[in-house]
Amino acid sequence: MTSSQVDQTDEPRAGSEAVGGDTPGEGYERGLGSRQVQMIAIGGAIGVGLFLGAGANIAKAGPSLILMYALAGVIIFFVMRALGELLLYRPVSGSFAEYSREFLGPFFGYFTGWTYWLMWVVTGMAELTAAAIYVHYWFPAVPQWVTALVFLVVLFVANLISVKLFGEIEFWFSMVKVTALIGMIVIGLGVLTFGFSSAGDTASVANLWQFDGFFPKGIGSSLMTLQGVMFAYLAVELVGVTAGESENPEKTLPKAINTLPWRIALFYVGALTVILCVVKWTEFAPGVSPFVEAFAKIGIPAGAGIVNFVVLTAALSSCNSGMYSTGRMLRTLADNGEAPKVFNKLSSTKTPAFGITVSVLFMGIGVILNYIVPEKAFGYVTSVATAAGIWTWLMILVSHILYRRAVDAGRLPASSFPAPGGAKCSWVAVAFLLFVTGLIAYDADSRICLYVMAVWAVALAVGWAVLKARNPQVAERREPTFEKAG
């Protein structure tokens, strides 16, 4: 431990900056205001998985997909409340790795940090590819790799300048997505209520059950869509990474987490319910955005272009978030001796510039894929993200269960933001995520991500063995200590 740390007997307070090891949160600028944290949380709950992925899932599950999104949404709320309790016990940048390190041991912190980094790097590749495809809609003569490279450079520069600029870009990206979804819901409700547009004659709430029932393909087929539904929820945990750079974490983080249920209810359950009432589920097909299909059915001429622009902002938003989170996670790993020390340095603008740069270079592989195999680039890099995300959520839940056990035993102070139901809800969420993992293993098309994760786990295990051989102290448990924020 460094001399900058205070004695661990100091009582932590809500909103204090945490330090584990060598102060992983030290030096960051607390430049993210309440407005930006709120929109980062909202943006994390609205992504390409909803705008595009819902089409294939509707074809598989019909109207019952609404129930799958609602069910998964409840579990995600359990995950986020567990994370919220940990964040207010000890708000720290790189939170998932830090809590895994504290409650499960150094190896789990190392594994979680690197796995979360991998998740965002491959997600960044996928989103760059998606963004290039969306621009291709308007400018078919521009090669995909050129567009992907331009977006990569622009977002990279923005992330290097300051955390405030990152927050501002994310705010406006999220604003576009939120405004578009609310507009879609309002238009859909207008069609249902007043019967205008070419869809007015067939739009009806009865569309939810008239065509072969609410579960037209059976409950089993509906459950199989849960893996795709969980992919759509990836990144909701990003608000936890912002803890070390939030101006007032004890106020902004609980507010952001507590508004998650209505965001899920409105943007996922609400939007899908309205769309499936306006257009019967049998008219949706894989590979086509249900929002584009609904706008076309209603008869809005610019509908496809509008949705294309919205999905473009969703892809860029995700890539922007990836650059932000990977740099912070590498700094946390470096601080604990689990990555090269150079990642620990901050630039003059208080950003982990070297970590962001290296992460962006890896994301650049996506640009190369767009040059070599533009038609297959997106499919090459998406499957790993879901498995890595599930691992991250499991580590949050298990850390929360162990934290509550320590609080009950009097070993740790209680958080000012306790999760409802305590550890019971976390146990339910763990069981659900293991069930989804089983579904992934059962599905021949998606189980490839488990093979990739197995290879990744072996590589990290080898890396850990090398680290321990060079520096045995890296495997020693260190008690967390606390510093005042700001």
GROMACS .gro file of C-alpha atoms in nm:
model
  486
    1MET     CA    1   0.000   0.000   0.000
    2THR     CA    2   0.116   0.351  -0.069
    3SER     CA    3   0.167   0.634   0.173
    4SER     CA    4  -0.127   0.818   0.021
    5GLN     CA    5  -0.368   0.572   0.171
    6VAL     CA    6  -0.530   0.629   0.505
    7ASP     CA    7  -0.551   0.372   0.776
    8GLN     CA    8  -0.809   0.107   0.697
    9THR     CA    9  -0.978   0.157   1.031
   10ASP     CA   10  -1.112   0.487   0.903
   11GLU     CA   11  -1.486   0.459   0.866
   12PRO     CA   12  -1.593   0.491   0.503
   13ARG     CA   13  -1.868   0.730   0.417
   14ALA     CA   14  -2.116   0.724   0.129
   15GLY     CA   15  -1.960   0.887  -0.168
   16SER     CA   16  -1.605   0.832  -0.047
   17GLU     CA   17  -1.348   0.745  -0.304
   18ALA     CA   18  -1.227   0.394  -0.261
   19VAL     CA   19  -0.885   0.264  -0.293
   20GLY     CA   20  -0.781  -0.096  -0.317
   21GLY     CA   21  -0.414  -0.156  -0.348
   22ASP     CA   22  -0.266   0.158  -0.495
   23THR     CA   23  -0.563   0.388  -0.526
   24PRO     CA   24  -0.713   0.294  -0.860
   25GLY     CA   25  -0.947   0.591  -0.857
   26GLU     CA   26  -0.683   0.847  -0.760
   27GLY     CA   27  -0.625   1.136  -0.997
   28TYR     CA   28  -0.944   1.115  -1.204
   29GLU     CA   29  -1.138   1.431  -1.268
   30ARG     CA   30  -1.489   1.420  -1.125
   31GLY     CA   31  -1.629   1.571  -1.441
   32LEU     CA   32  -1.951   1.373  -1.490
   33GLY     CA   33  -2.255   1.564  -1.366
   34SER     CA   34  -2.595   1.423  -1.274
   35ARG     CA   35  -2.737   1.503  -1.619
   36GLN     CA   36  -2.461   1.305  -1.791
   37VAL     CA   37  -2.465   1.008  -1.552
   38GLN     CA   38  -2.842   0.981  -1.598
   39MET     CA   39  -2.810   0.975  -1.976
   40ILE     CA   40  -2.517   0.731  -1.967
   41ALA     CA   41  -2.741   0.500  -1.764
   42ILE     CA   42  -3.032   0.548  -2.005
   43GLY     CA   43  -2.810   0.506  -2.311
   44GLY     CA   44  -2.671   0.184  -2.169
   45ALA     CA   45  -3.023   0.041  -2.166
   46ILE     CA   46  -3.093   0.127  -2.530
   47GLY     CA   47  -2.869  -0.028  -2.792
   48VAL     CA   48  -2.840  -0.201  -3.124
   49GLY     CA   49  -2.969  -0.519  -2.959
   50LEU     CA   50  -3.312  -0.355  -2.930
   51PHE     CA   51  -3.321  -0.171  -3.263
   52LEU     CA   52  -3.200  -0.462  -3.476
   53GLY     CA   53  -3.188  -0.779  -3.266
   54ALA     CA   54  -3.555  -0.768  -3.172
   55GLY     CA   55  -3.656  -0.857  -3.530
   56ALA     CA   56  -3.506  -1.206  -3.518
   57ASN     CA   57  -3.638  -1.264  -3.166
   58ILE     CA   58  -3.993  -1.161  -3.263
   59ALA     CA   59  -3.981  -1.420  -3.542
   60LYS     CA   60  -3.879  -1.684  -3.286
   61ALA     CA   61  -4.108  -1.595  -2.996
   62GLY     CA   62  -4.387  -1.374  -3.128
   63PRO     CA   63  -4.560  -1.145  -2.874
   64SER     CA   64  -4.416  -1.347  -2.584
   65LEU     CA   65  -4.088  -1.163  -2.646
   66ILE     CA   66  -4.243  -0.879  -2.445
   67LEU     CA   67  -4.255  -1.110  -2.141
   68MET     CA   68  -3.893  -1.220  -2.200
   69TYR     CA   69  -3.773  -0.857  -2.200
   70ALA     CA   70  -3.974  -0.789  -1.883
   71LEU     CA   71  -3.837  -1.100  -1.709
   72ALA     CA   72  -3.479  -1.021  -1.806
   73GLY     CA   73  -3.538  -0.659  -1.704
   74VAL     CA   74  -3.628  -0.767  -1.350
   75ILE     CA   75  -3.305  -0.967  -1.327
   76ILE     CA   76  -3.101  -0.674  -1.460
   77PHE     CA   77  -3.258  -0.454  -1.192
   78PHE     CA   78  -3.144  -0.707  -0.928
   79VAL     CA   79  -2.791  -0.690  -1.075
   80MET     CA   80  -2.789  -0.311  -1.075
   81ARG     CA   81  -2.923  -0.280  -0.719
   82ALA     CA   82  -2.654  -0.523  -0.605
   83LEU     CA   83  -2.397  -0.308  -0.784
   84GLY     CA   84  -2.552   0.006  -0.636
   85GLU     CA   85  -2.513  -0.125  -0.282
   86LEU     CA   86  -2.146  -0.202  -0.348
   87LEU     CA   87  -2.086   0.135  -0.514
   88LEU     CA   88  -2.221   0.328  -0.216
   89TYR     CA   89  -2.018   0.110   0.020
   90ARG     CA   90  -1.705   0.189  -0.181
   91PRO     CA   91  -1.742   0.393  -0.506
   92VAL     CA   92  -1.436   0.319  -0.716
   93SER     CA   93  -1.348   0.341  -1.083
   94GLY     CA   94  -1.315  -0.009  -1.232
   95SER     CA   95  -1.573  -0.126  -0.981
   96PHE     CA   96  -1.643  -0.481  -1.101
   97ALA     CA   97  -1.279  -0.585  -1.092
   98GLU     CA   98  -1.224  -0.416  -0.756
   99TYR     CA   99  -1.519  -0.586  -0.588
  100SER     CA  100  -1.423  -0.924  -0.736
  101ARG     CA  101  -1.070  -0.868  -0.604
  102GLU     CA  102  -1.191  -0.772  -0.258
  103PHE     CA  103  -1.451  -1.043  -0.203
  104LEU     CA  104  -1.334  -1.338  -0.416
  105GLY     CA  105  -0.961  -1.284  -0.433
  106PRO     CA  106  -0.693  -1.130  -0.660
  107PHE     CA  107  -0.733  -1.382  -0.942
  108PHE     CA  108  -1.102  -1.302  -0.983
  109GLY     CA  109  -1.028  -0.930  -0.991
  110TYR     CA  110  -0.767  -0.991  -1.258
  111PHE     CA  111  -0.996  -1.220  -1.459
  112THR     CA  112  -1.297  -0.988  -1.436
  113GLY     CA  113  -1.098  -0.678  -1.529
  114TRP     CA  114  -0.947  -0.833  -1.839
  115THR     CA  115  -1.276  -0.999  -1.940
  116TYR     CA  116  -1.466  -0.671  -1.915
  117TRP     CA  117  -1.193  -0.510  -2.123
  118LEU     CA  118  -1.234  -0.787  -2.384
  119MET     CA  119  -1.611  -0.740  -2.386
  120TRP     CA  120  -1.582  -0.372  -2.476
  121VAL     CA  121  -1.304  -0.421  -2.731
  122VAL     CA  122  -1.504  -0.676  -2.930
  123THR     CA  123  -1.821  -0.472  -2.882
  124GLY     CA  124  -1.633  -0.171  -3.017
  125MET     CA  125  -1.532  -0.373  -3.324
  126ALA     CA  126  -1.892  -0.482  -3.379
  127GLU     CA  127  -2.035  -0.134  -3.334
  128LEU     CA  128  -1.781   0.023  -3.571
  129THR     CA  129  -1.883  -0.233  -3.830
  130ALA     CA  130  -2.251  -0.167  -3.764
  131ALA     CA  131  -2.199   0.210  -3.792
  132ALA     CA  132  -2.021   0.165  -4.126
  133ILE     CA  133  -2.311  -0.047  -4.254
  134TYR     CA  134  -2.562   0.219  -4.151
  135VAL     CA  135  -2.368   0.495  -4.331
  136HIS     CA  136  -2.352   0.265  -4.634
  137TYR     CA  137  -2.735   0.303  -4.647
  138TRP     CA  138  -2.692   0.670  -4.750
  139PHE     CA  139  -2.350   0.655  -4.918
  140PRO     CA  140  -2.314   0.315  -5.086
  141ALA     CA  141  -2.004   0.426  -5.277
  142VAL     CA  142  -1.801   0.483  -4.956
  143PRO     CA  143  -1.612   0.166  -4.849
  144GLN     CA  144  -1.710   0.031  -4.507
  145TRP     CA  145  -1.356   0.036  -4.375
  146VAL     CA  146  -1.317   0.409  -4.449
  147THR     CA  147  -1.629   0.498  -4.249
  148ALA     CA  148  -1.527   0.268  -3.962
  149LEU     CA  149  -1.182   0.428  -3.949
  150VAL     CA  150  -1.322   0.785  -3.945
  151PHE     CA  151  -1.558   0.705  -3.657
  152LEU     CA  152  -1.278   0.529  -3.468
  153VAL     CA  153  -1.046   0.830  -3.492
  154VAL     CA  154  -1.312   1.090  -3.404
  155LEU     CA  155  -1.432   0.907  -3.092
  156PHE     CA  156  -1.072   0.830  -2.991
  157VAL     CA  157  -0.977   1.198  -2.998
  158ALA     CA  158  -1.290   1.293  -2.803
  159ASN     CA  159  -1.207   1.041  -2.529
  160LEU     CA  160  -0.853   1.175  -2.498
  161ILE     CA  161  -0.962   1.536  -2.452
  162SER     CA  162  -1.157   1.502  -2.126
  163VAL     CA  163  -1.415   1.297  -1.939
  164LYS     CA  164  -1.651   1.595  -1.968
  165LEU     CA  165  -1.643   1.573  -2.348
  166PHE     CA  166  -1.705   1.198  -2.331
  167GLY     CA  167  -2.002   1.263  -2.103
  168GLU     CA  168  -2.137   1.534  -2.331
  169ILE     CA  169  -2.113   1.316  -2.644
  170GLU     CA  170  -2.281   1.030  -2.461
  171PHE     CA  171  -2.552   1.265  -2.337
  172TRP     CA  172  -2.649   1.372  -2.690
  173PHE     CA  173  -2.621   1.021  -2.837
  174SER     CA  174  -2.857   0.899  -2.565
  175MET     CA  175  -3.089   1.196  -2.620
  176VAL     CA  176  -3.130   1.097  -2.986
  177LYS     CA  177  -3.214   0.738  -2.893
  178VAL     CA  178  -3.457   0.835  -2.618
  179THR     CA  179  -3.635   1.097  -2.829
  180ALA     CA  180  -3.670   0.856  -3.123
  181LEU     CA  181  -3.812   0.576  -2.908
  182ILE     CA  182  -4.060   0.804  -2.735
  183GLY     CA  183  -4.163   0.937  -3.076
  184MET     CA  184  -4.217   0.583  -3.203
  185ILE     CA  185  -4.429   0.496  -2.899
  186VAL     CA  186  -4.641   0.812  -2.932
  187ILE     CA  187  -4.700   0.753  -3.306
  188GLY     CA  188  -4.791   0.390  -3.238
  189LEU     CA  189  -5.036   0.485  -2.965
  190GLY     CA  190  -5.189   0.741  -3.202
  191VAL     CA  191  -5.241   0.472  -3.467
  192LEU     CA  192  -5.402   0.242  -3.207
  193THR     CA  193  -5.624   0.514  -3.062
  194PHE     CA  194  -5.731   0.712  -3.368
  195GLY     CA  195  -5.677   0.457  -3.645
  196PHE     CA  196  -5.490   0.690  -3.880
  197SER     CA  197  -5.232   0.574  -4.140
  198SER     CA  198  -5.239   0.265  -4.358
  199ALA     CA  199  -5.188   0.049  -4.048
  200GLY     CA  200  -5.494   0.190  -3.872
  201ASP     CA  201  -5.738  -0.072  -3.998
  202THR     CA  202  -5.537  -0.369  -3.868
  203ALA     CA  203  -5.375  -0.214  -3.558
  204SER     CA  204  -5.523  -0.367  -3.244
  205VAL     CA  205  -5.423  -0.483  -2.898
  206ALA     CA  206  -5.572  -0.817  -3.002
  207ASN     CA  207  -5.271  -0.864  -3.232
  208LEU     CA  208  -5.087  -0.978  -2.918
  209TRP     CA  209  -5.285  -1.303  -2.903
  210GLN     CA  210  -5.493  -1.344  -3.221
  211PHE     CA  211  -5.226  -1.509  -3.435
  212ASP     CA  212  -5.156  -1.848  -3.274
  213GLY     CA  213  -5.166  -1.708  -2.922
  214PHE     CA  214  -4.922  -1.519  -2.700
  215PHE     CA  215  -4.668  -1.807  -2.723
  216PRO     CA  216  -4.710  -1.898  -3.094
  217LYS     CA  217  -4.391  -2.107  -3.109
  218GLY     CA  218  -4.419  -2.253  -2.760
  219ILE     CA  219  -4.266  -2.154  -2.427
  220GLY     CA  220  -3.940  -2.334  -2.510
  221SER     CA  221  -3.883  -2.125  -2.820
  222SER     CA  222  -3.958  -1.809  -2.620
  223LEU     CA  223  -3.705  -1.903  -2.353
  224MET     CA  224  -3.439  -1.956  -2.621
  225THR     CA  225  -3.461  -1.585  -2.706
  226LEU     CA  226  -3.336  -1.495  -2.358
  227GLN     CA  227  -2.974  -1.509  -2.475
  228GLY     CA  228  -3.046  -1.243  -2.737
  229VAL     CA  229  -3.250  -1.042  -2.488
  230MET     CA  230  -2.960  -1.041  -2.241
  231PHE     CA  231  -2.728  -0.917  -2.518
  232ALA     CA  232  -2.962  -0.620  -2.563
  233TYR     CA  233  -2.912  -0.529  -2.195
  234LEU     CA  234  -2.531  -0.530  -2.208
  235ALA     CA  235  -2.379  -0.200  -2.091
  236VAL     CA  236  -2.639  -0.112  -1.828
  237GLU     CA  237  -2.360  -0.174  -1.576
  238LEU     CA  238  -2.148   0.103  -1.734
  239VAL     CA  239  -2.282   0.348  -1.476
  240GLY     CA  240  -2.067   0.160  -1.223
  241VAL     CA  241  -1.751   0.244  -1.415
  242THR     CA  242  -1.838   0.614  -1.388
  243ALA     CA  243  -1.834   0.602  -1.005
  244GLY     CA  244  -1.479   0.732  -0.976
  245GLU     CA  245  -1.554   1.030  -1.200
  246SER     CA  246  -1.904   1.130  -1.087
  247GLU     CA  247  -1.934   1.470  -0.921
  248ASN     CA  248  -2.168   1.345  -0.650
  249PRO     CA  249  -2.182   0.964  -0.657
  250GLU     CA  250  -2.392   0.927  -0.340
  251LYS     CA  251  -2.677   1.111  -0.515
  252THR     CA  252  -2.632   1.048  -0.887
  253LEU     CA  253  -2.569   0.673  -0.877
  254PRO     CA  254  -2.878   0.572  -0.672
  255LYS     CA  255  -3.097   0.795  -0.889
  256ALA     CA  256  -2.956   0.644  -1.210
  257ILE     CA  257  -3.006   0.288  -1.082
  258ASN     CA  258  -3.353   0.344  -0.935
  259THR     CA  259  -3.483   0.481  -1.266
  260LEU     CA  260  -3.379   0.161  -1.447
  261PRO     CA  261  -3.719  -0.015  -1.406
  262TRP     CA  262  -3.917   0.260  -1.578
  263ARG     CA  263  -3.655   0.285  -1.853
  264ILE     CA  264  -3.688  -0.088  -1.921
  265ALA     CA  265  -4.067  -0.070  -1.894
  266LEU     CA  266  -4.088   0.222  -2.137
  267PHE     CA  267  -3.809   0.165  -2.389
  268TYR     CA  268  -3.816  -0.216  -2.412
  269VAL     CA  269  -4.148  -0.353  -2.290
  270GLY     CA  270  -4.349  -0.045  -2.389
  271ALA     CA  271  -4.195   0.006  -2.732
  272LEU     CA  272  -4.226  -0.363  -2.827
  273THR     CA  273  -4.583  -0.383  -2.699
  274VAL     CA  274  -4.689  -0.085  -2.910
  275ILE     CA  275  -4.511  -0.213  -3.222
  276LEU     CA  276  -4.663  -0.562  -3.190
  277CYS     CA  277  -5.007  -0.407  -3.148
  278VAL     CA  278  -4.965  -0.190  -3.457
  279VAL     CA  279  -4.812  -0.464  -3.676
  280LYS     CA  280  -4.890  -0.834  -3.626
  281TRP     CA  281  -4.584  -1.035  -3.527
  282THR     CA  282  -4.597  -1.260  -3.837
  283GLU     CA  283  -4.487  -0.966  -4.055
  284PHE     CA  284  -4.148  -0.931  -3.883
  285ALA     CA  285  -3.843  -1.118  -4.006
  286PRO     CA  286  -3.481  -1.172  -3.894
  287GLY     CA  287  -3.233  -0.915  -4.021
  288VAL     CA  288  -3.494  -0.638  -4.045
  289SER     CA  289  -3.539  -0.380  -3.770
  290PRO     CA  290  -3.893  -0.407  -3.630
  291PHE     CA  291  -3.895  -0.029  -3.599
  292VAL     CA  292  -3.819   0.016  -3.969
  293GLU     CA  293  -4.091  -0.239  -4.051
  294ALA     CA  294  -4.344  -0.063  -3.829
  295PHE     CA  295  -4.268   0.280  -3.979
  296ALA     CA  296  -4.304   0.135  -4.328
  297LYS     CA  297  -4.639  -0.021  -4.237
  298ILE     CA  298  -4.765   0.306  -4.089
  299GLY     CA  299  -4.659   0.479  -4.408
  300ILE     CA  300  -4.403   0.734  -4.288
  301PRO     CA  301  -4.183   0.796  -4.597
  302ALA     CA  302  -3.866   0.891  -4.410
  303GLY     CA  303  -3.916   0.621  -4.147
  304ALA     CA  304  -3.636   0.394  -4.264
  305GLY     CA  305  -3.392   0.683  -4.283
  306ILE     CA  306  -3.490   0.808  -3.937
  307VAL     CA  307  -3.445   0.468  -3.777
  308ASN     CA  308  -3.118   0.419  -3.963
  309PHE     CA  309  -2.987   0.744  -3.812
  310VAL     CA  310  -3.104   0.643  -3.464
  311VAL     CA  311  -2.935   0.303  -3.488
  312LEU     CA  312  -2.619   0.477  -3.611
  313THR     CA  313  -2.614   0.689  -3.295
  314ALA     CA  314  -2.673   0.374  -3.086
  315ALA     CA  315  -2.369   0.207  -3.244
  316LEU     CA  316  -2.147   0.513  -3.199
  317SER     CA  317  -2.269   0.555  -2.842
  318SER     CA  318  -2.169   0.197  -2.761
  319CYS     CA  319  -1.827   0.241  -2.922
  320ASN     CA  320  -1.776   0.567  -2.732
  321SER     CA  321  -1.862   0.391  -2.405
  322GLY     CA  322  -1.623   0.110  -2.491
  323MET     CA  323  -1.330   0.346  -2.531
  324TYR     CA  324  -1.415   0.509  -2.199
  325SER     CA  325  -1.449   0.188  -1.998
  326THR     CA  326  -1.151  -0.002  -2.144
  327GLY     CA  327  -0.905   0.273  -2.051
  328ARG     CA  328  -1.036   0.282  -1.693
  329MET     CA  329  -1.029  -0.097  -1.658
  330LEU     CA  330  -0.668  -0.119  -1.784
  331ARG     CA  331  -0.568   0.144  -1.528
  332THR     CA  332  -0.730  -0.057  -1.250
  333LEU     CA  333  -0.544  -0.370  -1.366
  334ALA     CA  334  -0.212  -0.183  -1.388
  335ASP     CA  335  -0.264  -0.038  -1.041
  336ASN     CA  336  -0.285  -0.392  -0.904
  337GLY     CA  337   0.018  -0.517  -1.095
  338GLU     CA  338  -0.197  -0.715  -1.341
  339ALA     CA  339  -0.112  -0.507  -1.648
  340PRO     CA  340   0.197  -0.303  -1.749
  341LYS     CA  341   0.255  -0.001  -1.522
  342VAL     CA  342   0.238   0.240  -1.815
  343PHE     CA  343  -0.140   0.194  -1.815
  344ASN     CA  344  -0.154   0.356  -1.471
  345LYS     CA  345  -0.049   0.700  -1.596
  346LEU     CA  346  -0.299   0.979  -1.655
  347SER     CA  347  -0.263   1.245  -1.921
  348SER     CA  348  -0.267   1.619  -1.849
  349THR     CA  349  -0.646   1.607  -1.900
  350LYS     CA  350  -0.674   1.331  -1.635
  351THR     CA  351  -0.768   1.056  -1.878
  352PRO     CA  352  -0.595   0.714  -1.900
  353ALA     CA  353  -0.471   0.805  -2.247
  354PHE     CA  354  -0.232   0.514  -2.302
  355GLY     CA  355  -0.494   0.255  -2.202
  356ILE     CA  356  -0.749   0.416  -2.434
  357THR     CA  357  -0.494   0.423  -2.716
  358VAL     CA  358  -0.406   0.054  -2.686
  359SER     CA  359  -0.774  -0.041  -2.664
  360VAL     CA  360  -0.850   0.164  -2.975
  361LEU     CA  361  -0.568  -0.010  -3.162
  362PHE     CA  362  -0.733  -0.344  -3.082
  363MET     CA  363  -1.071  -0.205  -3.189
  364GLY     CA  364  -0.894  -0.112  -3.512
  365ILE     CA  365  -0.890  -0.484  -3.594
  366GLY     CA  366  -1.257  -0.425  -3.675
  367VAL     CA  367  -1.152  -0.173  -3.940
  368ILE     CA  368  -0.921  -0.434  -4.093
  369LEU     CA  369  -1.203  -0.690  -4.092
  370ASN     CA  370  -1.423  -0.437  -4.271
  371TYR     CA  371  -1.153  -0.408  -4.536
  372ILE     CA  372  -1.094  -0.783  -4.576
  373VAL     CA  373  -1.442  -0.934  -4.522
  374PRO     CA  374  -1.698  -0.652  -4.498
  375GLU     CA  375  -1.994  -0.888  -4.534
  376LYS     CA  376  -1.886  -1.108  -4.240
  377ALA     CA  377  -1.713  -0.860  -4.007
  378PHE     CA  378  -2.010  -0.804  -3.777
  379GLY     CA  379  -2.076  -1.174  -3.723
  380TYR     CA  380  -1.711  -1.245  -3.638
  381VAL     CA  381  -1.699  -1.027  -3.328
  382THR     CA  382  -2.041  -1.029  -3.157
  383SER     CA  383  -2.080  -1.366  -2.983
  384VAL     CA  384  -1.810  -1.311  -2.719
  385ALA     CA  385  -1.972  -0.998  -2.575
  386THR     CA  386  -2.271  -1.181  -2.424
  387ALA     CA  387  -2.059  -1.442  -2.244
  388ALA     CA  388  -1.821  -1.175  -2.111
  389GLY     CA  389  -2.117  -0.966  -1.997
  390ILE     CA  390  -2.276  -1.258  -1.813
  391TRP     CA  391  -1.944  -1.321  -1.634
  392THR     CA  392  -1.932  -0.955  -1.525
  393TRP     CA  393  -2.288  -0.966  -1.392
  394LEU     CA  394  -2.218  -1.291  -1.206
  395MET     CA  395  -1.913  -1.135  -1.038
  396ILE     CA  396  -2.121  -0.835  -0.929
  397LEU     CA  397  -2.385  -1.066  -0.778
  398VAL     CA  398  -2.143  -1.301  -0.603
  399SER     CA  399  -1.946  -1.004  -0.466
  400HIS     CA  400  -2.272  -0.859  -0.334
  401ILE     CA  401  -2.370  -1.186  -0.166
  402LEU     CA  402  -2.030  -1.204   0.007
  403TYR     CA  403  -2.048  -0.836   0.102
  404ARG     CA  404  -2.389  -0.882   0.266
  405ARG     CA  405  -2.252  -1.182   0.453
  406ALA     CA  406  -1.965  -0.966   0.584
  407VAL     CA  407  -2.206  -0.688   0.686
  408ASP     CA  408  -2.429  -0.934   0.872
  409ALA     CA  409  -2.121  -1.063   1.053
  410GLY     CA  410  -2.018  -0.709   1.149
  411ARG     CA  411  -1.692  -0.718   0.951
  412LEU     CA  412  -1.787  -0.437   0.710
  413PRO     CA  413  -2.000  -0.121   0.735
  414ALA     CA  414  -2.346  -0.123   0.581
  415SER     CA  415  -2.401   0.062   0.256
  416SER     CA  416  -2.626   0.369   0.244
  417PHE     CA  417  -2.804   0.216  -0.059
  418PRO     CA  418  -2.902  -0.142   0.040
  419ALA     CA  419  -3.053  -0.367  -0.226
  420PRO     CA  420  -3.416  -0.466  -0.162
  421GLY     CA  421  -3.439  -0.827  -0.058
  422GLY     CA  422  -3.074  -0.833   0.037
  423ALA     CA  423  -2.875  -1.127  -0.095
  424LYS     CA  424  -3.191  -1.325  -0.182
  425CYS     CA  425  -3.250  -1.132  -0.504
  426SER     CA  426  -2.885  -1.175  -0.598
  427TRP     CA  427  -2.920  -1.552  -0.558
  428VAL     CA  428  -3.224  -1.546  -0.787
  429ALA     CA  429  -3.029  -1.346  -1.046
  430VAL     CA  430  -2.731  -1.586  -1.026
  431ALA     CA  431  -2.963  -1.882  -1.093
  432PHE     CA  432  -3.121  -1.699  -1.387
  433LEU     CA  433  -2.785  -1.613  -1.547
  434LEU     CA  434  -2.667  -1.972  -1.510
  435PHE     CA  435  -2.990  -2.083  -1.677
  436VAL     CA  436  -2.924  -1.844  -1.969
  437THR     CA  437  -2.569  -1.983  -1.994
  438GLY     CA  438  -2.724  -2.329  -2.022
  439LEU     CA  439  -2.946  -2.204  -2.306
  440ILE     CA  440  -2.638  -2.069  -2.485
  441ALA     CA  441  -2.466  -2.407  -2.448
  442TYR     CA  442  -2.778  -2.582  -2.581
  443ASP     CA  443  -2.800  -2.364  -2.893
  444ALA     CA  444  -2.554  -2.480  -3.161
  445ASP     CA  445  -2.542  -2.136  -3.321
  446SER     CA  446  -2.450  -1.947  -3.006
  447ARG     CA  447  -2.235  -2.192  -2.810
  448ILE     CA  448  -1.928  -2.081  -3.008
  449CYS     CA  449  -1.893  -1.793  -2.761
  450LEU     CA  450  -1.842  -2.043  -2.478
  451TYR     CA  451  -1.556  -2.204  -2.671
  452VAL     CA  452  -1.399  -1.862  -2.721
  453MET     CA  453  -1.437  -1.785  -2.352
  454ALA     CA  454  -1.275  -2.117  -2.262
  455VAL     CA  455  -0.971  -2.026  -2.473
  456TRP     CA  456  -0.971  -1.679  -2.315
  457ALA     CA  457  -0.981  -1.835  -1.966
  458VAL     CA  458  -0.683  -2.059  -2.044
  459ALA     CA  459  -0.488  -1.760  -2.177
  460LEU     CA  460  -0.564  -1.558  -1.862
  461ALA     CA  461  -0.471  -1.852  -1.640
  462VAL     CA  462  -0.133  -1.876  -1.813
  463GLY     CA  463  -0.089  -1.500  -1.776
  464TRP     CA  464  -0.172  -1.524  -1.405
  465ALA     CA  465   0.085  -1.798  -1.354
  466VAL     CA  466   0.350  -1.580  -1.521
  467LEU     CA  467   0.250  -1.280  -1.309
  468LYS     CA  468   0.275  -1.480  -0.987
  469ALA     CA  469   0.615  -1.616  -1.085
  470ARG     CA  470   0.749  -1.265  -1.149
  471ASN     CA  471   0.577  -1.095  -0.857
  472PRO     CA  472   0.430  -1.324  -0.587
  473GLN     CA  473   0.274  -1.022  -0.413
  474VAL     CA  474   0.019  -0.990  -0.693
  475ALA     CA  475  -0.165  -1.293  -0.555
  476GLU     CA  476  -0.183  -1.159  -0.199
  477ARG     CA  477  -0.514  -1.032  -0.065
  478ARG     CA  478  -0.508  -0.665   0.030
  479GLU     CA  479  -0.763  -0.502   0.253
  480PRO     CA  480  -0.956  -0.215   0.092
  481THR     CA  481  -0.895   0.133   0.226
  482PHE     CA  482  -1.086   0.453   0.172
  483GLU     CA  483  -1.017   0.808   0.066
  484LYS     CA  484  -1.241   1.109   0.057
  485ALA     CA  485  -1.378   1.194  -0.283
  486GLY     CA  486  -1.245   1.485  -0.483
   0.00000   0.00000   0.00000
